[in-house]
Amino acid sequence: MLADLTHDGADLTGSLGIGHTRRATHGEPNDINAHPHVSENGAIALVHNGIIENYLEIKEQLAQQGVTFTSETDTEVVAQLLEFHYNECGSMLEAVGRVLRRIEGSYTFGIICSDYPNALIAARKDSPLILGYGENGNFIVSDVTAIIKHTRDVAYMNDGEIAVLTENSIDVFDAEMTPLEKEHSRVEWDVTAAEKCEYPHFMFKEILEQPEAVRKTVSPRVRDGRVMLDDITITADYAKSISHIYMIACGSAFYAGSVAKYVWEQLLRRPVEVVLASEFRYSEPLVDENTLVIAISQSGETLDTMAALREAKRLGGRTLAVCNVVGSSIAREADDVLYTWAGPEIAVATSKGYSTQLAALDLTGLYLADLLETVSREEYDEILTKLQALPEKMQKYLEHYEETQYYASLYFNHDSIFFIGRNLDFVMGLEGSLKLKEISYIHSEAYASGELKHGTISLIEPGTLVVALGTHGPLFDKAISNVVEVKARGATVLAVTTEKFREKMEKTADAVIAIPETYRLLQPSLGIVPLQLFAYYVALQRGCDIDKPRNLAKSVTVE
Ligand code: F6R
């Protein structure tokens, strides 16, 4: 590790540095392809987030002029191009400007040059970049958690802006090199929230933090028995004009949107479509001013979600972001933003990020249903009361999760695991299955139980592990029938149900995990917790790198 190699930084002299923890997007993840990348004469070094799309063309031109490349990366091409322009114009800032006009793609750069030993140049386009104003030096980061130990005074860079940092100053310019005044923000996150403390993994800590995170997301928005979303400017008139709702997101955030679709359609009586952001952006979506587009993103920096949000805005839709990171790009670009107050999430696999997205979407659904008058007073009161009680119920389950740990120790050796369920159990299973595959590397898929007969059941053979989800009360009997169906083909069944149905389920399934009961539309908020823990303990048994699964990054700022 770098910390060991440098004796915790003690071997590093000087007052200026750049570093990067990025995984390779071009070439093998090895030392040669790792950042920083240096120009041929060794004078210019840079780190880069993003992808340079026209790098091959530039690489060829530079190679023809005799430049030799040492790595396979797109980033080295930028270092070499900088050297070329710097030699041409003699000004580093001017050279950066010329390079930015030449390259295509997304980037955040941190650039240093041996001719300017006290200065660092930073620039961004479609990739996060935050300036940190410290008492003993200044910083650039792509994620605020990296600097909150040093400063909470930050400014968010916009696309096209360039910053020049020294120990005592930060100057920011627009693309035409006109100086800009940046608005400062204060990061409120607690330092210990970004530390592992006594926990073995961030993921475990974050799973246990969920009751508190959900409480922080919900409580401040409930006053006198009503949901008050002061941050949202949607009026009753606009709400009544909504003809279509899209939820756009990636990964787990997409699965949170998939749960919300069921909840919102029940509450709002309006069609809700959940679309993967990477598909939405290229699908010529049917969006107009009566379309409400909800962009869901923990980091607020996911490139595809950002691009989909921009596309929705371009088409005239109204946008609302559900984000966790204050000041993130998606939060800043959407018409309205509702923050999930989960605090910093460090583990790559989301847990509290997802739970707070569910809670924020439940709140928003209830708020809009109230504006639209599509929910009865009794139902509204019941849902809101139960939403407020979720943290307590999550806590109750978290105090007795040993059975989940035990089942993980029984089943961790399976090569392939299926999740089945209907309605909200199906969409909850999608997230449970993603959790398992991303951290334990076990092949896993989630199916709507009703689809089993249409093909999937042929995959069930003696010993196949099926995680059967039966927490959705109205369809419990059907859940039992599906358990019987897969057991008849020899499957081993681990079922998740509510306390009320535990006994019935125990008569059929091989193993049962029971969770507390809540309002049926909110049940996935409780049901997901054992699935997260199951994935966690299975990955632990298999010796996986839980917080940093292979090939994955916390914030996906490339396409
Ligand atoms: C899975 C996971 C990812 C993210 C996805 C979107 O555990 O964390 O699937 O949910 O990359 O990230 P955000 O929410 O930051 O847009």
Coordinates of C-alpha atoms and ligand atoms in Angstrom, one line a residue:
M1 CA 0.0 0.0 0.0
L2 CA 1.1 3.6 -0.7
A3 CA 0.9 4.4 3.0
D4 CA 3.4 1.6 3.8
L5 CA 5.6 2.4 0.9
T6 CA 5.9 6.1 2.0
H7 CA 5.9 5.4 5.8
D8 CA 2.5 7.0 6.1
G9 CA 3.6 9.9 3.9
A10 CA 6.7 10.7 6.0
D11 CA 9.0 10.0 3.1
L12 CA 7.3 12.5 0.9
T13 CA 8.9 15.9 1.0
G14 CA 7.6 19.1 -0.6
S15 CA 4.3 20.9 -0.3
L16 CA 2.5 20.0 -3.4
G17 CA 1.2 16.6 -4.6
I18 CA -1.4 14.8 -6.7
G19 CA -2.7 11.3 -6.3
H20 CA -5.4 9.1 -7.6
T21 CA -7.2 5.8 -6.6
R22 CA -8.8 5.4 -10.0
R23 CA -9.1 1.9 -11.6
A24 CA -8.0 1.6 -15.1
T25 CA -10.4 2.3 -17.9
H26 CA -7.8 1.8 -20.6
G27 CA -5.3 -1.0 -20.3
E28 CA -4.6 -3.4 -17.5
P29 CA -4.8 -2.2 -13.9
N30 CA -1.0 -2.3 -13.3
D31 CA 1.7 0.2 -12.2
I32 CA 2.5 1.5 -15.6
N33 CA -1.2 2.4 -16.4
A34 CA -1.6 3.9 -12.9
H35 CA -1.8 7.6 -12.4
P36 CA -0.2 10.1 -12.3
H37 CA 0.9 10.1 -15.9
V38 CA 4.0 12.0 -16.9
S39 CA 4.9 13.7 -20.2
E40 CA 8.0 12.5 -22.1
N41 CA 10.4 15.0 -20.7
G42 CA 9.1 14.3 -17.1
A43 CA 8.2 17.9 -16.5
I44 CA 4.4 17.6 -16.5
A45 CA 2.4 15.1 -14.4
L46 CA -1.4 14.7 -14.2
V47 CA -4.2 12.7 -12.7
H48 CA -7.5 12.2 -14.5
N49 CA -11.0 11.0 -13.8
G50 CA -13.1 10.4 -16.9
I51 CA -12.5 9.2 -20.4
I52 CA -10.9 11.0 -23.3
E53 CA -12.8 9.8 -26.3
N54 CA -10.6 11.0 -29.1
Y55 CA -7.3 9.9 -27.5
L56 CA -6.3 7.4 -30.2
E57 CA -6.5 10.1 -32.9
I58 CA -4.3 12.5 -30.8
K59 CA -2.0 9.6 -29.8
E60 CA -1.4 8.9 -33.5
Q61 CA -0.6 12.5 -34.3
L62 CA 1.8 12.8 -31.4
A63 CA 3.5 9.5 -32.3
Q64 CA 4.0 10.7 -35.8
Q65 CA 5.9 13.7 -34.3
G66 CA 8.1 11.2 -32.5
V67 CA 6.5 11.1 -29.0
T68 CA 6.9 7.7 -27.3
F69 CA 4.2 6.5 -25.0
T70 CA 4.8 4.2 -22.0
S71 CA 1.3 3.3 -21.0
E72 CA -1.9 2.2 -22.7
T73 CA -4.0 5.0 -21.1
D74 CA -6.0 7.8 -22.6
T75 CA -4.6 10.0 -19.7
E76 CA -1.0 9.8 -20.8
V77 CA -2.0 11.2 -24.2
V78 CA -3.2 14.3 -22.4
A79 CA 0.2 14.6 -20.5
Q80 CA 2.0 14.4 -23.8
L81 CA -0.3 16.8 -25.5
L82 CA 0.2 19.3 -22.7
E83 CA 4.0 19.1 -23.1
F84 CA 3.5 19.7 -26.9
H85 CA 1.4 22.8 -26.3
Y86 CA 3.5 24.1 -23.4
N87 CA 6.6 23.9 -25.6
E88 CA 4.7 25.8 -28.3
C89 CA 3.3 28.6 -26.1
G90 CA 5.4 28.7 -23.0
S91 CA 2.5 29.2 -20.6
M92 CA 1.1 26.3 -18.7
L93 CA -2.3 27.9 -18.3
E94 CA -2.5 28.6 -22.0
A95 CA -1.4 25.1 -22.7
V96 CA -4.1 23.7 -20.5
G97 CA -6.7 25.9 -22.3
R98 CA -5.5 24.6 -25.7
V99 CA -5.6 21.0 -24.6
L100 CA -9.1 21.3 -23.3
R101 CA -10.2 22.7 -26.6
R102 CA -8.7 19.8 -28.4
I103 CA -9.9 16.8 -26.3
E104 CA -13.4 15.2 -26.3
G105 CA -14.9 13.2 -23.5
S106 CA -15.2 13.7 -19.7
Y107 CA -12.6 14.7 -17.3
T108 CA -11.4 16.1 -14.1
F109 CA -7.7 16.9 -14.2
G110 CA -5.1 17.7 -11.5
I111 CA -2.0 18.9 -13.3
I112 CA 1.5 19.9 -12.0
C113 CA 4.6 21.1 -13.9
S114 CA 8.1 21.3 -12.6
D115 CA 8.5 24.9 -13.9
Y116 CA 5.7 25.9 -11.4
P117 CA 6.7 24.0 -8.3
N118 CA 4.1 25.7 -6.1
A119 CA 1.0 25.5 -8.4
L120 CA -1.6 23.0 -9.3
I121 CA -4.0 23.4 -12.2
A122 CA -7.4 21.7 -12.1
A123 CA -10.2 21.5 -14.7
R124 CA -13.4 19.7 -15.1
K125 CA -16.1 18.6 -17.6
D126 CA -18.8 16.0 -16.8
S127 CA -16.8 14.7 -13.8
P128 CA -16.8 15.9 -10.2
L129 CA -14.3 18.4 -8.9
I130 CA -14.4 20.1 -5.5
L131 CA -12.1 22.8 -4.2
G132 CA -11.2 22.7 -0.6
Y133 CA -10.0 25.9 1.2
G134 CA -7.8 24.8 4.1
E135 CA -6.0 26.8 6.8
N136 CA -2.8 25.0 6.0
G137 CA -3.1 24.5 2.3
N138 CA -5.7 24.0 -0.4
F139 CA -7.1 20.9 -2.0
I140 CA -8.8 19.4 -5.0
V141 CA -10.9 16.3 -4.7
S142 CA -13.6 14.4 -6.5
D143 CA -15.4 13.4 -3.3
V144 CA -15.6 15.6 -0.2
T145 CA -15.1 12.7 2.2
A146 CA -11.4 12.7 1.3
I147 CA -10.9 16.2 2.7
I148 CA -13.3 16.7 5.6
K149 CA -10.5 15.9 8.0
H150 CA -8.7 19.0 6.7
T151 CA -11.4 21.4 5.8
R152 CA -15.1 21.9 5.4
D153 CA -14.9 25.0 3.4
V154 CA -15.5 24.0 -0.2
A155 CA -16.6 25.3 -3.6
Y156 CA -18.0 23.1 -6.5
M157 CA -16.4 23.5 -9.9
N158 CA -18.6 23.7 -12.9
D159 CA -18.0 22.3 -16.4
G160 CA -15.5 24.3 -18.3
E161 CA -13.9 26.0 -15.3
I162 CA -10.2 26.0 -14.6
A163 CA -8.6 26.5 -11.1
V164 CA -5.1 27.4 -10.2
L165 CA -4.2 26.4 -6.6
T166 CA -1.2 27.3 -4.5
E167 CA -0.8 26.8 -0.8
N168 CA -2.4 30.1 0.0
S169 CA -4.7 30.9 -2.9
I170 CA -7.2 29.5 -5.3
D171 CA -8.0 31.4 -8.5
V172 CA -10.8 30.2 -10.8
F173 CA -11.4 31.0 -14.4
D174 CA -14.1 30.3 -17.0
A175 CA -13.2 28.7 -20.3
E176 CA -12.3 32.1 -21.7
M177 CA -9.9 32.7 -18.8
T178 CA -12.1 35.3 -17.2
P179 CA -11.6 35.2 -13.4
L180 CA -14.6 34.0 -11.4
E181 CA -15.7 34.4 -7.8
K182 CA -16.7 31.0 -6.4
E183 CA -19.5 30.6 -3.9
H184 CA -18.3 28.7 -0.8
S185 CA -20.3 25.9 0.9
R186 CA -19.8 24.3 4.2
V187 CA -19.7 20.5 4.5
E188 CA -21.7 19.4 7.5
W189 CA -20.7 15.7 7.5
D190 CA -19.2 14.4 10.7
V191 CA -15.6 13.2 10.4
T192 CA -16.3 9.9 12.2
A193 CA -19.1 9.2 9.8
A194 CA -16.4 8.8 7.1
E195 CA -14.3 6.5 9.3
K196 CA -14.6 2.8 9.9
C197 CA -14.1 3.1 13.6
E198 CA -14.3 -0.3 15.4
Y199 CA -16.2 -2.0 12.5
P200 CA -14.6 -4.6 10.3
H201 CA -16.0 -3.1 7.1
F202 CA -17.6 0.2 6.1
M203 CA -20.4 -1.9 4.6
F204 CA -21.2 -3.5 7.9
K205 CA -21.1 -0.1 9.6
E206 CA -23.3 1.4 7.0
I207 CA -25.9 -1.4 7.2
L208 CA -26.1 -0.8 11.0
E209 CA -26.4 2.9 10.4
Q210 CA -29.6 2.6 8.4
P211 CA -32.1 3.2 11.2
E212 CA -30.4 6.5 12.0
A213 CA -30.0 7.4 8.3
V214 CA -33.7 6.8 7.6
R215 CA -34.7 8.7 10.7
K216 CA -32.6 11.7 9.5
T217 CA -34.2 11.5 6.1
V218 CA -37.7 11.4 7.3
S219 CA -38.1 13.2 10.7
P220 CA -37.1 16.8 9.6
R221 CA -39.7 16.5 6.8
V222 CA -42.7 15.7 9.0
R223 CA -44.4 18.5 10.9
D224 CA -47.8 18.4 12.5
G225 CA -48.6 15.0 10.9
R226 CA -47.9 16.3 7.4
V227 CA -45.0 15.8 5.0
M228 CA -43.4 19.1 4.4
L229 CA -40.9 19.2 1.5
D230 CA -39.7 22.8 1.8
D231 CA -36.9 22.1 -0.7
I232 CA -39.4 21.2 -3.5
T233 CA -41.2 23.8 -5.5
I234 CA -43.8 21.6 -7.2
T235 CA -47.2 23.2 -6.7
A236 CA -50.6 21.5 -6.6
D237 CA -51.3 23.0 -10.0
Y238 CA -48.2 21.5 -11.5
A239 CA -48.8 18.2 -9.8
K240 CA -52.3 18.1 -11.4
S241 CA -50.8 18.7 -14.8
I242 CA -48.4 15.7 -14.6
S243 CA -49.3 13.1 -17.2
H244 CA -46.3 10.9 -16.9
I245 CA -43.5 10.2 -14.4
Y246 CA -40.1 8.8 -15.1
M247 CA -37.6 7.5 -12.6
I248 CA -34.1 7.5 -14.0
A249 CA -31.1 5.9 -12.2
C250 CA -28.4 3.3 -12.3
G251 CA -27.8 0.1 -10.3
S252 CA -29.2 0.1 -6.8
A253 CA -30.7 3.6 -7.3
F254 CA -32.6 2.1 -10.3
Y255 CA -33.9 -0.6 -8.0
A256 CA -35.0 2.0 -5.4
G257 CA -36.9 3.6 -8.3
S258 CA -38.4 0.3 -9.2
V259 CA -39.8 0.0 -5.6
A260 CA -41.0 3.5 -5.8
K261 CA -42.9 2.8 -9.0
Y262 CA -45.1 0.4 -7.2
V263 CA -45.6 2.8 -4.3
W264 CA -46.2 5.9 -6.4
E265 CA -48.6 4.2 -8.9
Q266 CA -50.7 3.1 -5.9
L267 CA -50.6 6.5 -4.3
L268 CA -50.7 8.9 -7.3
R269 CA -52.7 6.9 -9.8
R270 CA -50.4 8.1 -12.5
P271 CA -48.2 6.0 -14.8
V272 CA -44.6 5.7 -13.5
E273 CA -41.9 4.3 -15.7
V274 CA -38.5 3.4 -14.3
V275 CA -35.7 3.6 -16.9
L276 CA -32.0 2.9 -16.6
A277 CA -30.3 6.2 -17.1
S278 CA -27.9 4.7 -19.6
E279 CA -30.9 3.6 -21.8
F280 CA -33.0 6.7 -21.2
R281 CA -30.4 9.1 -22.5
Y282 CA -30.3 7.4 -25.9
S283 CA -34.0 6.4 -26.2
E284 CA -35.6 9.6 -27.5
P285 CA -37.8 9.5 -24.4
L286 CA -41.3 11.0 -24.6
V287 CA -40.8 14.0 -22.3
D288 CA -42.7 17.3 -22.3
E289 CA -43.5 19.9 -19.7
N290 CA -46.1 17.6 -18.2
T291 CA -43.5 15.0 -17.5
L292 CA -41.9 14.8 -14.1
V293 CA -38.5 13.1 -14.1
I294 CA -37.0 11.9 -10.9
A295 CA -33.2 11.3 -11.0
I296 CA -32.0 9.1 -8.2
S297 CA -28.4 9.0 -7.3
Q298 CA -26.5 8.6 -4.0
S299 CA -23.3 10.2 -5.2
G300 CA -25.1 12.7 -7.5
E301 CA -22.2 12.2 -9.9
T302 CA -23.2 9.2 -11.9
L303 CA -22.5 10.2 -15.5
D304 CA -25.3 8.3 -17.1
T305 CA -27.8 9.7 -14.6
M306 CA -26.5 13.2 -15.2
A307 CA -26.7 12.8 -19.0
A308 CA -30.3 11.4 -18.7
L309 CA -31.2 14.3 -16.4
R310 CA -29.9 16.8 -19.0
E311 CA -31.8 15.1 -21.8
A312 CA -35.0 15.3 -19.7
K313 CA -34.4 19.0 -19.1
R314 CA -33.6 19.6 -22.8
L315 CA -36.9 18.1 -23.7
G316 CA -38.7 20.4 -21.4
G317 CA -39.5 18.0 -18.5
R318 CA -39.5 19.0 -14.9
T319 CA -36.7 17.4 -12.9
L320 CA -36.4 16.4 -9.3
A321 CA -33.2 14.8 -8.0
V322 CA -33.0 12.5 -5.0
C323 CA -29.3 12.7 -4.0
N324 CA -27.2 12.1 -0.9
V325 CA -24.2 14.3 -1.6
V326 CA -24.9 17.9 -1.1
G327 CA -23.7 20.1 -3.9
S328 CA -23.2 17.2 -6.3
S329 CA -23.6 17.8 -10.0
I330 CA -27.0 16.1 -10.3
A331 CA -28.3 17.9 -7.2
R332 CA -27.2 21.2 -8.7
E333 CA -28.6 20.7 -12.1
A334 CA -32.1 19.4 -11.3
D335 CA -35.0 21.9 -10.9
D336 CA -35.5 20.6 -7.3
V337 CA -33.5 18.4 -5.0
L338 CA -34.5 16.3 -2.1
Y339 CA -31.5 15.2 -0.1
T340 CA -31.3 11.8 1.6
W341 CA -29.5 12.5 4.8
A342 CA -27.5 9.2 4.9
G343 CA -24.2 10.8 5.6
P344 CA -21.1 9.7 3.8
E345 CA -21.3 6.2 2.2
I346 CA -17.9 4.7 1.7
A347 CA -18.4 1.1 0.9
V348 CA -18.8 0.6 -2.8
A349 CA -21.9 -1.5 -2.4
T350 CA -24.7 0.8 -1.2
S351 CA -26.9 0.0 1.8
K352 CA -27.9 3.2 3.7
G353 CA -27.8 5.1 0.4
Y354 CA -30.5 2.7 -1.0
S355 CA -32.6 2.7 2.2
T356 CA -32.7 6.5 2.4
Q357 CA -33.6 6.7 -1.3
L358 CA -36.6 4.4 -0.5
A359 CA -37.5 6.7 2.4
A360 CA -37.1 9.9 0.4
L361 CA -39.2 8.5 -2.4
D362 CA -41.9 7.3 0.0
L363 CA -42.1 10.8 1.4
T364 CA -42.2 12.4 -2.0
G365 CA -44.9 10.0 -3.2
L366 CA -47.0 10.8 -0.1
Y367 CA -46.4 14.5 -0.6
L368 CA -47.5 14.4 -4.3
A369 CA -50.5 12.2 -3.5
D370 CA -51.6 14.8 -0.9
L371 CA -51.3 17.6 -3.6
L372 CA -53.2 15.4 -6.0
E373 CA -55.8 14.3 -3.4
T374 CA -55.4 10.7 -4.6
V375 CA -54.9 9.3 -1.1
S376 CA -57.5 9.2 1.7
R377 CA -56.7 10.9 5.0
E378 CA -56.7 7.6 6.8
E379 CA -54.3 6.0 4.4
Y380 CA -52.0 9.1 4.4
D381 CA -51.9 9.0 8.2
E382 CA -51.3 5.3 8.4
I383 CA -48.4 5.4 5.9
L384 CA -46.8 8.4 7.4
T385 CA -47.0 7.0 10.9
K386 CA -45.5 3.7 9.7
L387 CA -42.8 5.5 7.7
Q388 CA -41.7 7.3 10.9
A389 CA -41.7 4.0 12.8
L390 CA -39.4 2.3 10.2
P391 CA -36.1 3.1 11.9
E392 CA -37.3 1.5 15.1
K393 CA -38.4 -1.7 13.3
M394 CA -35.1 -1.8 11.3
Q395 CA -33.3 -1.5 14.6
K396 CA -35.4 -4.3 16.1
Y397 CA -34.4 -6.7 13.3
L398 CA -30.7 -5.5 13.5
E399 CA -30.6 -6.6 17.1
H400 CA -31.3 -10.2 16.1
Y401 CA -29.7 -10.8 12.8
E402 CA -27.7 -13.8 13.8
E403 CA -30.0 -16.2 12.0
T404 CA -29.0 -14.4 8.7
Q405 CA -25.4 -14.8 9.6
Y406 CA -26.0 -18.4 10.3
Y407 CA -27.7 -19.0 7.0
A408 CA -24.9 -17.3 5.2
S409 CA -22.5 -19.8 6.7
L410 CA -24.7 -22.7 5.5
Y411 CA -25.1 -21.4 1.9
F412 CA -22.0 -19.4 1.0
N413 CA -20.6 -22.2 -1.2
H414 CA -23.3 -22.0 -3.8
D415 CA -22.3 -21.0 -7.3
S416 CA -25.6 -19.6 -8.4
I417 CA -28.4 -18.2 -6.4
F418 CA -31.9 -17.2 -7.5
F419 CA -34.1 -14.6 -5.8
I420 CA -37.8 -14.9 -6.5
G421 CA -40.8 -12.8 -5.5
R422 CA -43.9 -11.0 -6.7
N423 CA -44.8 -7.3 -6.8
L424 CA -42.6 -5.4 -4.2
D425 CA -40.9 -8.6 -3.3
F426 CA -39.7 -9.0 -6.9
V427 CA -38.2 -5.5 -7.0
M428 CA -36.7 -5.9 -3.6
G429 CA -35.1 -9.2 -4.8
L430 CA -33.4 -7.3 -7.7
E431 CA -31.5 -5.2 -5.1
G432 CA -30.8 -8.3 -2.9
S433 CA -29.4 -10.2 -5.9
L434 CA -27.2 -7.2 -7.0
K435 CA -25.8 -6.9 -3.4
L436 CA -24.9 -10.6 -3.4
K437 CA -23.3 -10.7 -6.8
E438 CA -21.3 -7.5 -6.5
I439 CA -19.6 -8.3 -3.2
S440 CA -19.5 -12.2 -3.1
Y441 CA -19.0 -12.7 -6.9
I442 CA -21.7 -15.5 -6.8
H443 CA -23.8 -15.6 -10.0
S444 CA -27.2 -14.5 -8.9
E445 CA -30.5 -13.4 -10.6
A446 CA -33.8 -12.2 -9.4
Y447 CA -37.0 -13.2 -11.1
A448 CA -40.6 -12.3 -10.8
S449 CA -42.1 -15.6 -9.5
G450 CA -44.8 -15.6 -12.1
E451 CA -42.1 -15.8 -14.7
L452 CA -40.6 -19.1 -13.4
K453 CA -42.8 -21.2 -15.7
H454 CA -41.8 -19.1 -18.7
G455 CA -38.3 -20.4 -18.7
T456 CA -36.4 -19.9 -15.5
I457 CA -37.6 -23.0 -13.7
S458 CA -35.5 -25.1 -16.1
L459 CA -32.4 -23.7 -14.2
I460 CA -33.6 -25.2 -10.9
E461 CA -32.0 -28.5 -10.1
P462 CA -31.4 -30.5 -6.9
G463 CA -29.5 -28.3 -4.5
T464 CA -30.0 -25.0 -6.3
L465 CA -30.4 -22.2 -3.7
V466 CA -33.5 -20.1 -4.1
V467 CA -34.1 -17.1 -1.9
A468 CA -37.9 -16.8 -1.8
L469 CA -39.3 -13.5 -0.8
G470 CA -42.7 -13.5 0.8
T471 CA -43.0 -10.3 2.7
H472 CA -45.8 -8.8 0.6
G473 CA -48.9 -9.8 2.6
P474 CA -51.5 -9.7 -0.2
L475 CA -49.6 -12.2 -2.3
F476 CA -48.2 -14.4 0.5
D477 CA -50.2 -17.5 -0.6
K478 CA -48.8 -17.2 -4.0
A479 CA -45.3 -16.9 -2.5
I480 CA -45.9 -20.2 -0.7
S481 CA -47.0 -21.9 -4.0
N482 CA -43.8 -20.8 -5.7
V483 CA -41.7 -22.2 -2.8
V484 CA -43.6 -25.5 -3.3
E485 CA -43.0 -25.3 -7.0
V486 CA -39.2 -24.9 -6.8
K487 CA -38.8 -27.3 -3.9
A488 CA -40.6 -29.9 -6.1
R489 CA -37.6 -29.5 -8.5
G490 CA -35.1 -30.1 -5.6
A491 CA -34.3 -26.5 -4.7
T492 CA -33.1 -25.5 -1.3
V493 CA -35.2 -22.6 -0.2
L494 CA -34.2 -19.8 2.1
A495 CA -37.3 -17.7 2.6
V496 CA -37.7 -14.1 3.9
T497 CA -41.1 -13.3 5.2
T498 CA -42.7 -11.2 8.0
E499 CA -43.1 -12.3 11.6
K500 CA -46.8 -12.9 11.0
F501 CA -46.1 -15.5 8.3
R502 CA -43.1 -17.1 9.8
E503 CA -44.8 -20.3 11.0
K504 CA -46.6 -20.9 7.8
M505 CA -43.4 -20.4 5.8
E506 CA -41.4 -22.7 8.1
K507 CA -43.7 -25.6 7.1
T508 CA -42.5 -25.2 3.5
A509 CA -39.1 -23.6 3.2
D510 CA -35.8 -25.0 4.4
A511 CA -34.9 -21.9 6.3
V512 CA -36.8 -18.8 7.2
I513 CA -35.8 -15.2 8.1
A514 CA -38.6 -13.2 9.6
I515 CA -38.7 -9.4 9.6
P516 CA -41.1 -7.0 11.4
E517 CA -44.3 -6.1 9.8
T518 CA -45.1 -2.6 8.4
Y519 CA -47.5 -1.0 5.9
R520 CA -47.4 -3.2 2.8
L521 CA -45.9 -0.5 0.5
L522 CA -43.1 0.1 3.0
Q523 CA -42.2 -3.5 3.5
P524 CA -39.1 -3.5 1.2
S525 CA -37.4 -1.0 3.5
L526 CA -37.3 -3.7 6.1
G527 CA -37.0 -6.7 3.8
I528 CA -33.8 -5.4 2.2
V529 CA -31.9 -5.4 5.5
P530 CA -31.5 -9.3 5.8
L531 CA -30.7 -9.4 2.1
Q532 CA -27.8 -6.9 2.6
L533 CA -26.6 -8.8 5.7
F534 CA -26.9 -12.2 3.8
A535 CA -24.7 -10.8 1.0
Y536 CA -22.3 -9.3 3.5
Y537 CA -21.8 -12.5 5.5
V538 CA -21.6 -14.7 2.4
A539 CA -18.9 -12.4 1.0
L540 CA -17.1 -12.5 4.4
Q541 CA -17.1 -16.3 4.3
R542 CA -15.7 -16.3 0.8
G543 CA -12.9 -13.9 1.8
C544 CA -13.9 -11.2 -0.6
D545 CA -12.8 -7.6 -0.5
I546 CA -16.2 -6.4 0.7
D547 CA -15.7 -2.6 0.7
K548 CA -14.0 -2.5 -2.6
P549 CA -15.2 -5.3 -4.8
R550 CA -13.1 -6.0 -7.9
N551 CA -13.7 -3.8 -11.0
L552 CA -16.2 -1.5 -9.3
A553 CA -15.9 2.2 -8.2
K554 CA -18.1 4.1 -5.8
S555 CA -19.0 6.8 -8.1
V556 CA -19.3 5.9 -11.8
T557 CA -18.2 9.1 -13.5
V558 CA -17.6 7.4 -16.9
E559 CA -20.1 6.0 -19.3
Ligands
F6R1 C1 -24.6 -1.1 -5.9 C2 -24.3 0.3 -6.1 C3 -24.4 0.8 -7.5 C4 -25.0 2.3 -7.5 C5 -25.0 2.9 -8.9 C6 -25.6 4.3 -8.9 O1 -24.4 -1.5 -4.6 O2 -23.9 1.0 -5.2 O3 -25.2 0.0 -8.3 O4 -26.2 2.2 -6.9 O5 -23.7 2.9 -9.4 O6 -24.9 5.1 -8.1 P1 -25.4 6.5 -7.6 O7 -26.6 6.2 -6.7 O8 -24.3 7.2 -6.9 O9 -25.9 7.2 -8.8

